[in-house]
Amino acid sequence: QVQLVESGGGLVQAGGSLRLSCVASGRTFSTYTMGWFRQAPGKEREFVATISWSGDFTYYADSVKGRFTISRDNAKNTVYLQMSSLKPEDTGVYYCAATWSAATMVDEYDYWGQGTQVTVSS
């Protein structure tokens, strides 16, 4: 089992940047595929990005491709989401999640953090 804690959210103007972090407990972090999801008010949780256990494979939602970068440091049990050129539509609660294999669907992930709020003002 793994516990996930996100941080780094906040209020930023459109065009700005933020870096989210997600620290995992447990000694098996390096075996998990990690993902970032987000949920805007009144909307369903949606996929943002995923990274393989080794970091060699990444995949992004079309809406964030070219603006967001997912990365991980297995020595620090941490996965990151660098967000640039932020838009008001990027506003939402951002969650990190862990699973055993490549996945982009919410119900394919087994472990979730509590989320961190990102608000982008226009």
mmCIF file of C-alpha atoms in Angstrom:
data_model
loop_
_atom_site.group_PDB
_atom_site.id
_atom_site.type_symbol
_atom_site.label_atom_id
_atom_site.label_comp_id
_atom_site.label_asym_id
_atom_site.label_seq_id
_atom_site.Cartn_x
_atom_site.Cartn_y
_atom_site.Cartn_z
ATOM 1 C CA GLN A 1 0.000 0.000 0.000
ATOM 2 C CA VAL A 2 1.129 3.559 -0.642
ATOM 3 C CA GLN A 3 0.014 6.903 0.756
ATOM 4 C CA LEU A 4 0.249 10.015 -1.400
ATOM 5 C CA VAL A 5 0.477 13.660 -0.349
ATOM 6 C CA GLU A 6 0.314 16.472 -2.903
ATOM 7 C CA SER A 7 1.608 20.009 -2.483
ATOM 8 C CA GLY A 8 2.472 23.047 -4.552
ATOM 9 C CA GLY A 9 -0.942 24.286 -5.546
ATOM 10 C CA GLY A 10 -1.964 27.913 -5.327
ATOM 11 C CA LEU A 11 -3.262 30.967 -7.121
ATOM 12 C CA VAL A 12 -1.473 32.059 -10.284
ATOM 13 C CA GLN A 13 -2.219 34.419 -13.145
ATOM 14 C CA ALA A 14 -2.868 33.137 -16.636
ATOM 15 C CA GLY A 15 0.410 32.486 -18.401
ATOM 16 C CA GLY A 16 2.176 31.670 -15.160
ATOM 17 C CA SER A 17 3.718 28.467 -13.873
ATOM 18 C CA LEU A 18 3.418 26.123 -10.916
ATOM 19 C CA ARG A 19 5.115 22.909 -9.923
ATOM 20 C CA LEU A 20 3.138 20.300 -8.068
ATOM 21 C CA SER A 21 4.788 17.599 -5.988
ATOM 22 C CA CYS A 22 3.455 14.310 -4.724
ATOM 23 C CA VAL A 23 5.379 12.439 -2.053
ATOM 24 C CA ALA A 24 4.669 8.752 -1.552
ATOM 25 C CA SER A 25 5.173 6.659 1.528
ATOM 26 C CA GLY A 26 6.369 3.093 1.356
ATOM 27 C CA ARG A 27 9.358 1.382 -0.164
ATOM 28 C CA THR A 28 7.675 0.258 -3.372
ATOM 29 C CA PHE A 29 7.147 3.684 -4.971
ATOM 30 C CA SER A 30 9.563 2.888 -7.796
ATOM 31 C CA THR A 31 7.370 -0.010 -8.942
ATOM 32 C CA TYR A 32 4.251 2.107 -9.489
ATOM 33 C CA THR A 33 3.036 3.927 -12.543
ATOM 34 C CA MET A 34 2.050 7.408 -11.379
ATOM 35 C CA GLY A 35 -0.572 9.740 -12.729
ATOM 36 C CA TRP A 36 -1.933 13.234 -12.273
ATOM 37 C CA PHE A 37 -5.629 13.993 -12.558
ATOM 38 C CA ARG A 38 -7.685 17.112 -11.999
ATOM 39 C CA GLN A 39 -11.249 17.971 -11.152
ATOM 40 C CA ALA A 40 -12.935 21.294 -11.820
ATOM 41 C CA PRO A 41 -16.066 22.326 -9.897
ATOM 42 C CA GLY A 42 -19.100 20.505 -11.212
ATOM 43 C CA LYS A 43 -17.050 18.342 -13.545
ATOM 44 C CA GLU A 44 -15.754 14.807 -13.478
ATOM 45 C CA ARG A 45 -12.187 14.007 -12.566
ATOM 46 C CA GLU A 46 -10.041 13.913 -15.696
ATOM 47 C CA PHE A 47 -6.692 12.509 -16.699
ATOM 48 C CA VAL A 48 -3.770 14.934 -17.042
ATOM 49 C CA ALA A 49 -0.541 12.929 -17.321
ATOM 50 C CA THR A 50 1.088 9.626 -16.460
ATOM 51 C CA ILE A 51 4.652 8.348 -16.074
ATOM 52 C CA SER A 52 5.992 4.807 -15.995
ATOM 53 C CA TRP A 53 7.849 3.368 -13.019
ATOM 54 C CA SER A 54 11.204 4.047 -14.691
ATOM 55 C CA GLY A 55 10.286 7.475 -15.992
ATOM 56 C CA ASP A 56 10.990 6.381 -19.559
ATOM 57 C CA PHE A 57 7.410 6.628 -20.708
ATOM 58 C CA THR A 58 5.127 9.623 -20.320
ATOM 59 C CA TYR A 59 1.730 10.414 -21.763
ATOM 60 C CA TYR A 60 -0.396 13.552 -21.627
ATOM 61 C CA ALA A 61 -3.927 14.671 -22.198
ATOM 62 C CA ASP A 62 -4.204 16.738 -25.364
ATOM 63 C CA SER A 63 -5.332 19.731 -23.337
ATOM 64 C CA VAL A 64 -1.992 19.979 -21.510
ATOM 65 C CA LYS A 65 0.455 18.585 -24.064
ATOM 66 C CA GLY A 66 3.359 20.952 -24.604
ATOM 67 C CA ARG A 67 2.554 22.943 -21.450
ATOM 68 C CA PHE A 68 2.822 20.379 -18.629
ATOM 69 C CA THR A 69 5.671 17.998 -17.836
ATOM 70 C CA ILE A 70 5.459 15.000 -15.537
ATOM 71 C CA SER A 71 8.619 13.631 -13.944
ATOM 72 C CA ARG A 72 9.656 11.512 -10.987
ATOM 73 C CA ASP A 73 12.552 11.006 -8.609
ATOM 74 C CA ASN A 74 12.388 7.470 -7.256
ATOM 75 C CA ALA A 75 15.159 8.178 -4.743
ATOM 76 C CA LYS A 76 12.888 10.819 -3.183
ATOM 77 C CA ASN A 77 9.617 8.905 -3.637
ATOM 78 C CA THR A 78 8.275 11.940 -5.460
ATOM 79 C CA VAL A 79 6.437 12.651 -8.682
ATOM 80 C CA TYR A 80 6.184 16.163 -10.085
ATOM 81 C CA LEU A 81 3.940 18.056 -12.447
ATOM 82 C CA GLN A 82 5.524 21.173 -13.924
ATOM 83 C CA MET A 83 2.770 23.376 -15.314
ATOM 84 C CA SER A 84 3.520 26.302 -17.612
ATOM 85 C CA SER A 85 1.472 28.700 -19.733
ATOM 86 C CA LEU A 86 -1.403 28.123 -17.366
ATOM 87 C CA LYS A 87 -4.937 28.953 -18.479
ATOM 88 C CA PRO A 88 -8.080 29.638 -16.440
ATOM 89 C CA GLU A 89 -9.457 26.314 -17.651
ATOM 90 C CA ASP A 90 -6.601 24.557 -15.836
ATOM 91 C CA THR A 91 -8.258 25.526 -12.548
ATOM 92 C CA GLY A 92 -9.222 22.605 -10.332
ATOM 93 C CA VAL A 93 -8.115 20.226 -7.630
ATOM 94 C CA TYR A 94 -5.111 18.238 -8.784
ATOM 95 C CA TYR A 95 -4.657 14.684 -7.562
ATOM 96 C CA CYS A 96 -1.785 12.274 -7.891
ATOM 97 C CA ALA A 97 -2.493 8.585 -8.097
ATOM 98 C CA ALA A 98 -0.656 5.271 -8.288
ATOM 99 C CA THR A 99 -1.300 2.096 -10.193
ATOM 100 C CA TRP A 100 0.555 -1.008 -11.364
ATOM 101 C CA SER A 101 0.543 -0.491 -15.121
ATOM 102 C CA ALA A 102 0.022 2.137 -17.798
ATOM 103 C CA ALA A 103 -3.376 3.752 -17.345
ATOM 104 C CA THR A 104 -5.326 6.904 -18.100
ATOM 105 C CA MET A 105 -8.701 6.128 -16.551
ATOM 106 C CA VAL A 106 -9.709 7.126 -13.024
ATOM 107 C CA ASP A 107 -10.887 3.646 -12.081
ATOM 108 C CA GLU A 108 -7.593 2.079 -13.153
ATOM 109 C CA TYR A 109 -5.722 3.778 -10.310
ATOM 110 C CA ASP A 110 -5.579 2.157 -6.895
ATOM 111 C CA TYR A 111 -4.220 4.873 -4.613
ATOM 112 C CA TRP A 112 -5.021 8.579 -4.454
ATOM 113 C CA GLY A 113 -3.799 11.645 -2.660
ATOM 114 C CA GLN A 114 -6.056 14.224 -1.047
ATOM 115 C CA GLY A 115 -5.533 16.789 -3.800
ATOM 116 C CA THR A 116 -4.128 20.290 -4.055
ATOM 117 C CA GLN A 117 -6.037 23.315 -5.368
ATOM 118 C CA VAL A 118 -4.798 25.161 -8.439
ATOM 119 C CA THR A 119 -6.530 28.396 -9.380
ATOM 120 C CA VAL A 120 -5.612 30.303 -12.525
ATOM 121 C CA SER A 121 -6.954 33.833 -12.759
ATOM 122 C CA SER A 122 -7.557 35.581 -16.073
#
